XYZ file of C-alpha atoms in Angstrom:
696
model
C -0.002 0.000 0.004
C 2.796 2.415 0.844
C 4.472 1.726 -2.498
C 1.297 2.812 -4.309
C 1.096 6.259 -2.643
C 2.935 8.165 -5.429
C 0.387 6.838 -7.934
C -2.821 7.313 -5.904
C -5.103 9.942 -7.466
C -8.341 9.042 -5.648
C -10.460 11.891 -4.277
C -11.356 9.945 -1.132
C -8.727 10.081 1.658
C -6.691 6.885 2.033
C -5.225 7.847 5.414
C -1.906 6.163 4.622
C -0.014 9.363 5.384
C -1.522 9.182 8.884
C -1.056 5.503 9.686
C 2.159 4.586 7.853
C 4.396 6.684 10.174
C 2.682 5.008 13.136
C 3.441 1.552 11.744
C 7.050 2.585 11.121
C 7.371 4.003 14.641
C 5.820 0.879 16.190
C 8.281 -1.394 14.397
C 11.360 0.689 15.216
C 10.542 1.288 18.890
C 9.521 -2.333 19.457
C 12.886 -3.520 18.074
C 14.782 -1.163 20.375
C 12.707 -2.044 23.447
C 13.229 -5.777 22.833
C 17.011 -5.525 23.213
C 17.068 -5.150 27.009
C 14.471 -7.900 27.526
C 16.336 -10.360 25.281
C 19.650 -9.744 27.055
C 18.098 -9.783 30.531
C 16.154 -13.012 30.062
C 18.598 -14.786 27.749
C 16.028 -15.084 24.972
C 16.720 -15.909 21.329
C 17.964 -12.786 19.551
C 16.141 -11.947 16.292
C 19.387 -10.403 15.034
C 20.859 -13.897 14.843
C 18.425 -14.708 12.018
C 19.827 -12.349 9.393
C 17.543 -13.779 6.690
C 14.387 -12.886 8.648
C 15.775 -9.469 9.562
C 16.475 -8.760 5.899
C 12.931 -9.770 4.903
C 11.495 -7.312 7.420
C 13.879 -4.558 6.345
C 12.950 -5.055 2.690
C 9.357 -4.182 3.608
C 10.370 -1.346 5.927
C 12.469 0.227 3.158
C 9.231 1.029 1.312
C 7.026 1.783 4.310
C 9.596 4.086 5.911
C 9.923 6.269 2.790
C 6.211 7.169 3.033
C 6.046 10.441 5.004
C 9.828 10.184 5.116
C 10.420 13.352 7.122
C 8.636 11.764 10.103
C 10.658 8.559 9.757
C 13.908 10.491 9.513
C 13.089 12.705 12.520
C 12.322 9.611 14.614
C 15.519 7.856 13.567
C 17.643 10.943 14.267
C 16.117 11.337 17.715
C 16.515 7.677 18.683
C 19.994 7.399 17.204
C 21.279 10.502 18.985
C 19.933 9.234 22.308
C 21.529 5.797 21.955
C 24.813 7.100 20.532
C 25.197 9.639 23.340
C 24.427 7.042 26.012
C 26.853 4.616 24.346
C 29.645 7.180 24.259
C 29.091 8.109 27.910
C 29.183 4.450 28.920
C 32.469 3.908 27.095
C 34.019 6.861 28.886
C 32.757 5.707 32.290
C 34.991 3.460 34.345
C 31.997 2.033 36.234
C 29.756 1.184 33.266
C 28.281 -2.315 33.406
C 28.766 -4.673 30.452
C 24.975 -5.162 30.319
C 24.347 -1.439 29.755
C 26.994 -1.335 27.021
C 25.500 -4.427 25.350
C 21.990 -2.873 25.429
C 23.144 0.284 23.687
C 25.127 -1.726 21.119
C 22.010 -3.789 20.427
C 19.876 -0.665 19.977
C 22.464 0.899 17.670
C 22.650 -2.348 15.679
C 18.922 -2.171 14.947
C 19.120 1.523 14.103
C 22.007 1.034 11.678
C 20.139 -1.820 9.951
C 16.990 0.340 9.713
C 18.847 3.404 8.432
C 20.453 1.276 5.729
C 17.025 -0.088 4.796
C 15.277 3.288 4.451
C 18.189 4.659 2.410
C 17.945 1.576 0.190
C 14.246 2.373 -0.310
C 15.015 5.627 -2.136
C 13.295 5.762 -5.513
C 14.848 8.297 -7.867
C 11.652 9.570 -9.505
C 9.890 10.047 -6.161
C 12.802 11.568 -4.235
C 13.396 15.254 -3.550
C 16.407 17.315 -2.529
C 14.940 17.538 0.955
C 14.807 13.745 1.242
C 18.419 13.475 0.035
C 19.398 15.943 2.737
C 17.589 13.766 5.311
C 19.539 10.758 4.023
C 22.683 12.818 4.538
C 21.771 13.397 8.201
C 21.392 9.663 8.748
C 24.544 8.710 6.833
C 26.647 11.199 8.793
C 25.510 9.680 12.068
C 26.309 6.118 11.003
C 29.768 7.121 9.749
C 30.477 8.954 13.012
C 29.443 5.850 14.949
C 31.716 3.768 12.702
C 34.667 6.005 13.568
C 33.940 5.462 17.249
C 33.602 1.660 17.043
C 36.622 1.292 14.758
C 38.786 3.190 17.236
C 37.951 0.544 19.875
C 38.521 -2.587 17.741
C 41.961 -3.185 19.216
C 40.253 -3.688 22.605
C 36.758 -4.928 21.759
C 34.161 -5.090 19.003
C 30.558 -6.146 18.437
C 30.012 -8.638 15.625
C 26.305 -7.901 15.138
C 26.916 -4.160 14.962
C 29.640 -4.697 12.375
C 27.292 -6.821 10.243
C 24.707 -4.031 10.465
C 27.374 -1.546 9.294
C 28.127 -3.737 6.276
C 24.416 -3.940 5.456
C 24.256 -0.138 5.650
C 27.299 0.250 3.377
C 25.769 -2.102 0.812
C 22.536 -0.089 0.661
C 24.441 3.208 0.558
C 26.603 1.899 -2.294
C 23.620 0.816 -4.377
C 21.838 4.165 -4.028
C 24.466 6.892 -3.781
C 27.642 5.544 -5.391
C 27.659 5.549 -9.179
C 26.468 7.386 -12.271
C 22.781 7.271 -11.341
C 23.173 9.922 -8.616
C 24.005 13.551 -9.197
C 27.189 14.512 -7.397
C 25.458 17.760 -6.460
C 22.995 15.740 -4.374
C 22.257 17.335 -1.022
C 23.476 14.132 0.632
C 27.002 14.904 -0.557
C 26.658 18.509 0.585
C 25.769 17.313 4.062
C 28.678 14.851 4.100
C 30.987 17.695 3.114
C 29.683 20.023 5.830
C 29.802 17.490 8.689
C 32.613 15.063 7.791
C 34.631 16.880 5.151
C 33.828 14.252 2.486
C 33.667 16.542 -0.525
C 33.144 14.076 -3.381
C 32.525 10.464 -4.332
C 36.240 9.609 -4.328
C 36.530 10.613 -0.679
C 33.461 8.529 0.140
C 35.019 5.566 -1.672
C 38.118 6.018 0.478
C 35.871 5.628 3.542
C 34.552 2.364 2.069
C 38.054 1.038 1.420
C 39.243 2.158 4.835
C 36.407 0.234 6.469
C 37.148 -2.828 4.343
C 40.827 -2.844 5.330
C 39.959 -2.255 9.001
C 37.548 -5.184 9.004
C 40.031 -7.482 7.302
C 42.652 -6.489 9.855
C 40.599 -6.932 13.019
C 37.879 -9.405 11.982
C 39.938 -11.813 9.878
C 38.945 -14.783 12.037
C 35.220 -13.950 11.921
C 33.942 -15.627 8.769
C 30.561 -13.791 8.471
C 32.161 -10.332 8.705
C 35.102 -11.258 6.478
C 32.793 -12.753 3.861
C 30.433 -9.756 3.743
C 33.349 -7.319 3.785
C 34.953 -9.013 0.807
C 31.608 -9.116 -1.003
C 31.412 -5.339 -0.571
C 34.916 -4.990 -2.025
C 33.933 -7.270 -4.889
C 30.790 -5.219 -5.636
C 32.846 -2.026 -5.696
C 35.317 -3.555 -8.169
C 32.715 -4.598 -10.757
C 32.027 -1.273 -12.514
C 34.913 0.155 -14.526
C 34.358 3.775 -13.283
C 34.603 2.432 -9.722
C 37.806 0.536 -10.503
C 39.323 3.590 -12.160
C 38.599 5.686 -9.059
C 39.591 2.984 -6.579
C 43.064 2.277 -7.972
C 43.996 5.916 -7.375
C 43.531 5.433 -3.643
C 46.655 4.723 -1.610
C 44.739 2.151 0.459
C 43.940 0.134 -2.676
C 47.557 0.290 -3.816
C 48.500 -0.999 -0.370
C 46.177 -3.982 -0.868
C 47.623 -4.721 -4.315
C 51.182 -4.652 -2.982
C 50.649 -6.362 0.392
C 48.094 -9.169 0.012
C 49.744 -11.465 2.550
C 48.669 -13.008 5.842
C 50.893 -10.526 7.654
C 48.495 -7.727 6.733
C 45.289 -9.728 6.157
C 44.944 -12.420 8.796
C 42.202 -14.358 6.966
C 44.869 -15.356 4.427
C 46.790 -17.141 7.184
C 46.827 -20.897 6.651
C 47.592 -22.228 10.099
C 44.831 -20.221 11.745
C 42.047 -21.620 9.572
C 39.675 -23.800 11.569
C 38.755 -25.843 8.485
C 39.372 -25.835 4.762
C 35.919 -24.601 3.759
C 36.497 -21.314 5.616
C 38.849 -20.327 2.806
C 36.054 -19.752 0.278
C 36.156 -15.998 0.786
C 39.723 -15.909 -0.553
C 38.360 -16.374 -4.085
C 36.184 -13.272 -3.671
C 39.166 -11.291 -2.382
C 41.397 -12.183 -5.310
C 38.626 -11.649 -7.853
C 38.371 -8.057 -6.633
C 42.157 -7.619 -6.539
C 42.436 -9.092 -10.036
C 39.928 -6.594 -11.422
C 41.732 -3.709 -9.736
C 45.113 -4.923 -10.977
C 43.884 -5.074 -14.568
C 43.047 -1.343 -14.651
C 46.688 -0.330 -15.185
C 48.300 -3.691 -15.908
C 48.294 -3.688 -19.711
C 51.318 -5.676 -20.897
C 53.475 -4.866 -17.867
C 54.843 -8.315 -16.976
C 57.036 -6.904 -14.223
C 54.008 -5.504 -12.403
C 52.237 -8.837 -12.817
C 55.228 -10.790 -11.463
C 55.441 -8.419 -8.498
C 51.762 -8.961 -7.714
C 52.144 -12.752 -7.939
C 55.183 -12.977 -5.637
C 53.240 -14.256 -2.568
C 51.504 -16.892 -4.674
C 54.758 -17.896 -6.359
C 56.364 -18.382 -2.951
C 53.398 -20.482 -1.797
C 53.608 -22.737 -4.867
C 57.338 -23.211 -4.402
C 56.709 -24.191 -0.773
C 54.130 -26.798 -1.791
C 56.436 -28.126 -4.537
C 59.265 -28.530 -2.026
C 56.959 -30.386 0.378
C 55.858 -32.735 -2.405
C 59.443 -33.404 -3.400
C 60.364 -34.385 0.166
C 57.059 -36.191 0.865
C 56.367 -34.062 3.950
C 52.581 -34.033 3.975
C 51.970 -31.903 7.035
C 50.504 -28.567 5.938
C 50.703 -28.521 2.158
C 47.071 -29.530 1.676
C 45.911 -26.444 3.556
C 48.448 -24.291 1.753
C 47.407 -25.668 -1.611
C 43.660 -25.215 -0.996
C 44.157 -21.574 -0.099
C 46.436 -21.094 -3.086
C 44.076 -22.583 -5.681
C 41.183 -20.552 -4.289
C 43.305 -17.424 -4.724
C 44.231 -18.382 -8.280
C 40.644 -19.112 -9.231
C 39.692 -15.588 -8.185
C 42.468 -14.125 -10.332
C 41.576 -16.367 -13.284
C 37.941 -15.277 -13.075
C 38.914 -11.593 -13.032
C 41.399 -11.858 -15.917
C 38.926 -11.891 -18.802
C 41.204 -10.196 -21.330
C 43.669 -12.103 -23.516
C 46.805 -10.217 -22.453
C 46.339 -10.603 -18.709
C 45.040 -14.164 -18.936
C 48.031 -15.245 -21.032
C 50.322 -13.913 -18.287
C 48.516 -16.115 -15.776
C 48.531 -19.107 -18.123
C 52.265 -18.857 -18.796
C 52.878 -18.457 -15.072
C 50.985 -21.617 -14.124
C 51.788 -23.822 -17.165
C 53.835 -25.937 -17.259
C 55.577 -25.159 -13.972
C 52.767 -25.755 -11.499
C 50.364 -28.090 -13.326
C 52.059 -31.257 -11.950
C 51.359 -30.010 -8.414
C 47.633 -29.778 -9.146
C 47.670 -33.248 -10.697
C 49.537 -34.637 -7.687
C 47.001 -33.078 -5.305
C 44.154 -34.859 -7.098
C 46.031 -38.162 -6.846
C 46.690 -37.754 -3.127
C 43.411 -36.295 -1.857
C 40.813 -37.493 -4.381
C 38.646 -38.681 -1.474
C 38.621 -35.258 0.223
C 36.237 -32.822 -1.533
C 37.541 -29.939 0.591
C 40.725 -30.251 -1.487
C 39.541 -31.647 -4.837
C 36.644 -29.208 -5.336
C 38.841 -26.055 -5.325
C 41.450 -27.725 -7.581
C 38.849 -28.938 -10.081
C 37.107 -25.548 -10.082
C 40.409 -23.802 -10.783
C 41.033 -26.109 -13.733
C 37.501 -25.574 -15.019
C 38.098 -21.814 -14.851
C 41.445 -22.039 -16.674
C 39.921 -23.889 -19.639
C 36.883 -21.594 -19.875
C 37.319 -19.344 -22.919
C 35.417 -16.462 -21.370
C 35.434 -13.298 -23.524
C 37.677 -15.136 -26.023
C 40.631 -14.764 -23.668
C 42.152 -18.123 -24.689
C 43.700 -17.240 -28.040
C 47.018 -18.884 -28.875
C 49.361 -17.986 -31.719
C 49.054 -20.144 -34.835
C 52.431 -21.748 -34.110
C 51.636 -22.408 -30.442
C 50.727 -25.937 -29.280
C 49.457 -24.582 -25.946
C 45.792 -25.193 -26.724
C 46.448 -28.894 -27.265
C 48.800 -29.055 -24.281
C 46.177 -27.404 -22.066
C 43.604 -29.976 -23.175
C 46.076 -32.764 -22.382
C 46.327 -31.452 -18.824
C 42.529 -31.217 -18.657
C 42.165 -34.794 -19.892
C 44.782 -36.019 -17.414
C 43.004 -34.344 -14.484
C 39.555 -35.660 -15.480
C 40.954 -39.145 -15.984
C 42.942 -39.120 -12.733
C 40.032 -37.877 -10.649
C 37.438 -40.014 -12.434
C 39.286 -43.309 -12.090
C 40.040 -42.698 -8.427
C 36.632 -41.419 -7.362
C 35.058 -44.573 -8.792
C 37.082 -46.613 -6.275
C 35.141 -45.120 -3.343
C 32.508 -47.824 -3.630
C 29.137 -47.354 -1.984
C 28.630 -43.871 -0.575
C 25.773 -43.066 1.872
C 22.902 -41.288 0.131
C 23.163 -38.206 2.321
C 26.859 -37.822 1.440
C 26.842 -38.897 -2.211
C 26.681 -35.370 -3.624
C 29.383 -33.908 -1.401
C 31.798 -36.831 -1.727
C 31.210 -37.861 -5.334
C 28.623 -36.100 -7.503
C 29.875 -32.555 -6.927
C 33.345 -33.417 -8.207
C 31.862 -35.319 -11.159
C 29.673 -32.318 -11.966
C 32.718 -30.016 -12.034
C 34.529 -32.493 -14.317
C 31.557 -32.411 -16.695
C 31.641 -28.590 -16.693
C 35.403 -28.638 -17.242
C 35.139 -30.990 -20.212
C 32.287 -28.976 -21.712
C 34.276 -25.743 -21.423
C 37.312 -27.347 -23.078
C 35.303 -28.957 -25.898
C 33.381 -25.776 -26.724
C 36.227 -23.281 -26.242
C 37.246 -23.213 -29.943
C 40.958 -23.205 -29.166
C 41.679 -26.890 -29.853
C 41.394 -28.781 -33.139
C 40.251 -32.135 -31.811
C 40.886 -33.891 -35.107
C 44.633 -33.872 -34.469
C 44.382 -36.271 -31.536
C 43.283 -39.241 -33.626
C 45.454 -38.107 -36.535
C 48.629 -38.298 -34.427
C 47.603 -41.177 -32.176
C 47.158 -39.008 -29.084
C 44.707 -40.620 -26.642
C 44.003 -37.474 -24.570
C 40.560 -36.861 -26.132
C 39.594 -40.529 -26.034
C 40.668 -40.855 -22.387
C 38.590 -37.850 -21.349
C 35.510 -39.066 -23.208
C 35.818 -42.629 -21.925
C 36.175 -41.329 -18.359
C 33.027 -39.259 -18.888
C 31.164 -42.443 -19.848
C 32.483 -44.337 -16.789
C 31.419 -41.524 -14.487
C 28.034 -41.215 -16.161
C 27.236 -44.904 -15.821
C 28.064 -44.746 -12.112
C 25.219 -42.246 -11.569
C 21.610 -43.473 -11.228
C 19.162 -41.788 -13.592
C 17.255 -40.275 -10.693
C 20.369 -38.491 -9.423
C 20.891 -36.772 -12.775
C 17.686 -34.808 -12.272
C 17.658 -34.648 -8.450
C 20.766 -32.445 -8.228
C 20.351 -29.207 -10.259
C 24.060 -28.409 -10.732
C 24.762 -31.960 -11.888
C 21.795 -31.789 -14.285
C 22.944 -28.558 -15.880
C 26.571 -29.640 -16.253
C 25.634 -33.046 -17.693
C 23.073 -31.867 -20.231
C 25.184 -28.914 -21.384
C 28.124 -31.304 -21.936
C 25.880 -33.769 -23.758
C 24.691 -30.941 -26.006
C 28.290 -30.254 -27.073
C 29.013 -33.961 -27.588
C 25.957 -34.536 -29.775
C 26.753 -31.441 -31.803
C 30.498 -31.907 -32.417
C 31.329 -35.493 -31.403
C 28.399 -37.528 -32.665
C 30.776 -40.132 -34.107
C 31.899 -40.854 -30.549
C 28.309 -41.152 -29.295
C 27.502 -43.494 -32.185
C 30.469 -45.743 -31.342
C 29.318 -46.428 -27.782
C 28.044 -49.757 -26.517
C 24.279 -50.312 -26.871
C 23.575 -50.102 -23.144
C 25.421 -46.748 -22.940
C 23.480 -45.297 -25.869
C 20.247 -46.466 -24.265
C 21.265 -44.822 -20.984
C 21.956 -41.508 -22.738
C 18.735 -41.619 -24.757
C 16.769 -42.444 -21.605
C 18.337 -39.477 -19.810
C 17.309 -37.220 -22.710
C 13.775 -38.597 -22.651
C 13.469 -37.903 -18.915
C 15.066 -34.479 -19.262
C 12.457 -33.355 -21.793
C 9.905 -33.140 -18.987
C 12.271 -31.622 -16.379
C 11.102 -28.578 -14.436
C 14.413 -26.799 -15.097
C 13.992 -24.951 -18.399
C 17.758 -25.044 -19.053
C 17.775 -28.830 -18.766
C 14.712 -29.186 -20.970
C 16.171 -26.853 -23.608
C 19.487 -28.739 -23.584
C 17.660 -32.045 -24.077
C 15.792 -30.612 -27.080
C 19.089 -29.548 -28.623
C 20.676 -32.971 -27.955
C 17.672 -34.715 -29.465
C 17.787 -32.471 -32.517
C 21.457 -33.327 -33.128
C 20.804 -37.064 -32.689
C 17.800 -37.286 -35.011
C 19.618 -35.168 -37.601
C 22.558 -37.576 -37.473
C 20.247 -40.605 -37.769
C 18.310 -39.115 -40.669
C 21.517 -38.323 -42.565
C 22.869 -41.825 -42.003
C 19.611 -43.393 -43.182
C 19.526 -41.115 -46.222
C 23.069 -42.073 -47.159
C 22.411 -45.779 -46.687
C 19.608 -45.656 -49.270
C 21.817 -44.056 -51.913
C 24.572 -45.596 -53.947
C 27.804 -44.955 -52.113
C 31.381 -45.516 -53.107
C 32.310 -46.151 -49.459
C 30.285 -48.227 -47.004
C 28.929 -46.889 -43.723
C 31.337 -47.147 -40.832
C 30.905 -49.813 -38.193
C 29.963 -47.137 -35.650
C 27.209 -45.781 -37.899
C 25.894 -49.281 -38.565
C 25.866 -49.973 -34.809
C 23.961 -46.809 -33.985
C 21.387 -47.400 -36.716
C 21.051 -51.006 -35.597
C 20.322 -49.934 -32.013
C 17.666 -47.507 -33.189
C 16.070 -50.204 -35.338
C 16.145 -52.626 -32.410
C 14.564 -50.030 -30.074
C 12.273 -47.812 -32.166
C 10.190 -47.163 -29.069
C 12.851 -44.754 -27.747
C 12.487 -42.245 -30.568
C 8.740 -42.862 -30.717
C 8.419 -42.109 -27.010
C 10.267 -38.826 -27.448
C 8.100 -37.835 -30.422
C 5.021 -38.491 -28.288
C 6.500 -36.486 -25.390
C 7.466 -33.492 -27.551
C 4.061 -33.365 -29.280
C 2.201 -33.622 -25.978
C 4.252 -30.779 -24.452
C 3.815 -28.505 -27.489
C 0.076 -29.170 -27.820
C -1.216 -29.581 -24.296
C 1.202 -27.849 -21.896
C 2.091 -24.258 -21.118
C 5.495 -24.695 -22.727
C 8.060 -22.086 -21.681
C 10.613 -23.006 -24.372
C 8.389 -23.770 -27.310
C 10.911 -22.796 -29.975
C 13.536 -25.186 -28.561
C 10.946 -27.940 -28.166
C 9.872 -27.602 -31.796
C 13.376 -27.895 -33.271
C 13.719 -31.716 -33.105
C 10.067 -32.231 -34.125
C 10.590 -32.481 -37.896
C 13.439 -34.991 -37.548
C 11.393 -37.114 -35.156
C 8.455 -37.110 -37.574
C 10.580 -38.027 -40.596
C 12.196 -40.930 -38.689
C 8.789 -42.236 -37.548
C 6.315 -41.328 -40.262
C 4.004 -44.303 -39.712
C 4.080 -43.885 -35.943
C 3.412 -40.147 -36.345
C 0.370 -40.956 -38.495
C -0.943 -43.336 -35.835
C -0.182 -40.839 -33.080
C -1.952 -38.073 -34.958
C -5.045 -40.251 -35.412
C -5.012 -41.167 -31.711
C -4.826 -37.505 -30.676
C -7.607 -36.515 -33.086
C -9.833 -39.388 -32.008
C -9.280 -38.563 -28.333
C -10.994 -35.193 -28.840
C -14.758 -34.635 -28.520
C -16.477 -35.231 -31.886
C -17.192 -31.533 -32.467
C -13.448 -30.711 -32.135
C -11.968 -33.527 -34.193
C -12.202 -31.713 -37.521
C -10.416 -28.648 -36.126
C -7.687 -30.836 -34.653
C -7.275 -32.680 -37.950
C -6.845 -29.364 -39.790
C -4.186 -28.283 -37.296
C -2.143 -31.394 -38.081
C -2.619 -30.798 -41.792
C -1.328 -27.238 -41.356
C 1.637 -28.519 -39.379
C 3.004 -30.464 -42.357
C 1.774 -28.156 -45.119
C 4.603 -27.256 -47.507
C 7.137 -29.304 -45.525
C 9.572 -31.346 -47.633
C 11.149 -34.644 -46.649
C 14.565 -33.274 -45.671
C 16.290 -31.473 -42.803
C 17.675 -28.504 -44.720
C 17.720 -25.250 -42.775
C 14.935 -23.613 -44.783
C 12.701 -26.648 -44.349
C 13.494 -26.831 -40.616
C 12.579 -23.175 -40.117
C 9.270 -23.673 -41.898
C 8.373 -26.647 -39.737
C 9.388 -24.796 -36.565
C 7.215 -21.818 -37.523
C 4.245 -24.099 -38.162
C 4.775 -25.891 -34.851
C 4.858 -22.558 -33.012
C 1.684 -21.322 -34.705
C -0.282 -24.531 -34.281
C -0.827 -24.798 -30.468
C -2.721 -21.523 -30.082
C -5.390 -22.724 -32.491
C -5.597 -26.288 -31.157
C -8.728 -27.240 -29.245
C -7.884 -28.343 -25.732
C -8.650 -31.979 -25.028
C -7.298 -34.893 -23.022
C -3.573 -35.412 -23.170
C -2.431 -38.565 -24.941
C -0.756 -40.863 -22.427
C 2.897 -41.644 -23.208
C 3.891 -45.132 -24.218
C 4.586 -47.486 -21.289
C 8.322 -48.077 -21.571
C 10.894 -49.759 -19.396
C 14.528 -49.217 -20.277
C 15.966 -51.320 -17.495
C 17.569 -48.452 -15.522
């Protein structure tokens, strides 16, 4: 209701301007009054449930902006009272810890709420007066931050710090960037009270807070994680990066990213390996900032990489002497750092520097880690993700010179890692259902993504492997099949990340490596076709679309092989082609089932990807013309008598002007007809799919 106020033109009074401030006041004061009761009685603190708090604040951000001057006046009054009491307590030698905790709790709520109402600013409905009110609130929070930061060496409050980070995130979204005029009255107020004259000075406050948090809260994962996310958000926009790299604090970070200055990078102090995830975020941000002025300056790059180079050399020395005490922890932190840099380096020049730094010197270390700790996902997951990132040709960054073999050499390393991990993970045997994803399927999913990225990256000519007797491609593909057959069909669709990685890889294989698919054993082909059939009805649109594409490639291949076999040929069909055709002739129900499924979805369901679903339709019809005729008659006859003629005409229109080939022009015509047909079809009972059992 509050969101609708700017649009309300009714003559009758709606009274929202009267009651909305009362609702806002009731919420704010009730939160503040609850603090003492919760601490006194040891009750559960709502602030511990950050998700619920955020849901409430999302609503308050809209409600509080209605009659905003009243909201702002209330917040200023309450904040000044709590801040003054808090400061007096800190200066008093006899202050009780309970009184200090109460004021910190009240200030935590107020900082959260101030961040929320600032985040509720809507540009078209805001005025200069409201921006000035925002300035009053921002000044108070920044003054409180200066006070709490000055005490961090002695003590700090985690919940208050998390509230500060929430405030900074809202402030960044609304007032940092091109969408806000720099003449905004908020900036005028910041200049008058705090001497922050422009956006660059405000950014320096952000960076100062980030460095302070990383220095004093390095062992607090929630604060470290949110602090680094703030740094990452600031580094995304190029104008931000350009302004940030001019700050001395940012240059300090680029030149001193070691555990000495940032304790969360310390290896020995980590409680467990998963706590290192935030390192990737940190190095993604640093990588973006480094790229601003990096260009082709290899010396600057080498200087930046010195801490990582030293870490790799340490791990290499440990491997050479077989001293397995701390190198796993060191390596996990290192590969997380490198993945962040690899993600940030999306330009050819910078990425080639990273590639030449890591290959071939440090690749054996990654391979060795997979051999040693294949059973420990805390180690294998970061290593596999780093490799998947290195082979991902994002923004065409992987471009090798025509005389360079590095593309092929990189794929060899990829194949070796997939094969090493795949063969070893299959030795785990039975894994409990509740642990199967963490211990096995997650790593397999990353391997699928890695192989897909390498196969579709367009930097390797895969024909050379067979030409020169190199088994790298064959090893990777055979390992994929072994891993696939170890996964029950149900698991393929039960785990979303596994589904997406598998079907996207299968799409590439059916498009560019259909000869390999056709050469597989019958039971493997049946497994793959069954997975496609099940995926066609998946709830995930990406999975369903990928299955349609796979099916289109397969039926196109089959149709071409059948067409060739009916013509006079100087060379016979290959054994693989004969095998694939033979399997399809032995099991025509597979393709027939998929034709039935596709037609049912297009005709009777609210299909969200109708174009993709219609693409394999023509090939399916041409491969099963008699079955299609029977299916059409069944669908028509299943309709009420008065609708059968209309349904029959729709099927006639579907095939009108369609020739018996899969040329692009003919495909497009059939797709257009399939897209036009459903809207005019009478709705009737859905035709039940064929009862099939594939033995899986």
